[in-house]
């Protein structure tokens, strides 16, 4: 029968490439489903959309299965209708498939453990993502992040100089905190026992985690280093289904450890980073990796068990709960270590239910945080996580995954749970007892000579500290609706001496500005609630806020008209995102100079 349907070139390629990608495991999963429906209620999308069958794992899987059957299974080729086989013909078919595989599944694999037939839907969902990516059909966020990881080497486009500057900055912070100039964040030191790799999110939004890890390595007396190249342990190939990208990213990291002749690669707390580096990376990169790889969770636990660091759990008295990242827990079996560690460093650890392999996704898995078009649906599905979190009545939710930090922060904000998100590295660093280590310096006998010096040198540190705190005495209102950005901007400004107030909606900006009368407002142009342009105009017209200086910080320059076309005094400063420490401080100081010149 010559019933060949005309397929678009992209659809043809997708089918062809499916044939190349199929392996025994995928084919087994594609064939095994008996449509019993037992997986249905395991999916957080289903629970948040009751009655909508299009979210059921088996329904979503069938969108891919029917193509497989039509082209690669004999029943589907011979009696397609009877076998439920069909193909993709048009680019619209591909777009529809895109919305299912990227927008309706986070590849969390919870349905897999609830399937009596062992169907691993996430495996072939990832394959389908990869097929679409190979013909250029993907959410814009996936394209942007993949491009950054291909071209710049990390998925947040962090430049090498910014990475190295941040390490230097954190080293200074740590030396100051521990009052110990010997504390280092070593870079490219060969032959170390540990090479430490991180998530670029730490450089961009959470540098404190780098300092906390360094504090722990220092306290443990570890021989460690960070690489200047190939330092990103995340791998967007896991999300996009692009094995080539996966191999290139993992290979870069492995090569940097080989070059440094490191003995153990320690992977900071990140679920997909851990899975893609330790479990999938060697296969993608086709490399026989000659060193050990472990999660920093295991490293920290080992240090405590070996007596290399001492911790005092009374330093973390608040009630905390733990969120198992899907990749760490369900896919890599990291269940008990984080709990053991939590019980050692926290006074009040309480489980959320369900947990371990049965835990629900944070909603941000599978690269969901980068796909803005699916955010409303993602947040709707977050009701499941929100209920889990609420029931714990904990103040903090701890997670060993940077992706989960973002996913959970969004859910907490959306459902107004008032909880905070943190990681084990922060809790361990906070619980550290390091007095003895700090007092170790061999120069102890020299102390008598050194005693008078500090007394006479009192003005020097004061001057130095003034140098470091250019914003001392300044009151700054930071307004941004992205929790990461809000925290990052606040932290940088606070570390430089400012008193910080925060707002994440237009109405909150108005309220806080009127109540606190800050010196400077850093204003994001895209926030929920009242229109930011209107907020800006109301602030400008408020006689009590005449002295308020405003610095716009935006990732959406197209919204500038909101502000600049108004017939009120324009803002004193303007900064494009992404913002780093230097850029932020320079601009805020410039804005403050305007104040000085005018007064
Ligand atoms: S992998 Fe997770 S998100 Fe995807 S269908 Fe299964 S349970 Fe739902
Ligand atoms: S539980 Fe397994 S066999 Fe049953 S519908 Fe879901 S995927 Fe198919």
XYZ file of C-alpha atoms and ligand atoms in Angstrom, residues 39-46 55-58 60-61 100-101 104-112 114 120-123 125 326 330 360-361, ligand 1:
43
model
C 0.951 5.655 37.502
C -1.702 8.318 37.034
C -1.922 9.671 40.576
C 1.839 9.635 41.017
C 2.228 12.718 38.825
C 1.982 16.160 40.427
C 0.550 17.580 37.199
C -2.364 15.122 37.411
C -1.610 15.115 32.132
C -1.668 11.373 32.873
C 1.801 9.849 32.396
C 0.452 7.059 30.173
C 1.675 11.729 27.583
C 3.821 8.673 26.929
C 3.893 17.849 26.101
C 7.490 16.728 26.525
C 3.821 18.785 30.958
C 6.554 16.627 32.437
C 9.578 17.471 34.587
C 11.192 14.063 33.982
C 10.955 13.508 37.726
C 10.483 9.714 37.317
C 7.910 9.425 40.094
C 5.556 7.605 37.719
C 8.306 5.093 36.979
C 4.754 3.418 40.595
C 10.470 4.547 32.501
C 8.552 7.305 30.761
C 11.120 9.978 31.627
C 13.766 8.123 29.616
C 10.421 11.714 27.204
C 14.332 13.817 42.123
C 15.027 8.762 42.871
C 7.137 15.036 44.730
C 9.102 17.202 42.310
S 8.135 11.856 35.054
Fe 7.181 13.020 36.756
S 6.270 14.828 35.767
Fe 6.694 13.313 34.146
S 4.801 12.191 33.928
Fe 6.073 11.028 35.369
S 5.431 11.782 37.397
Fe 4.668 13.257 35.889
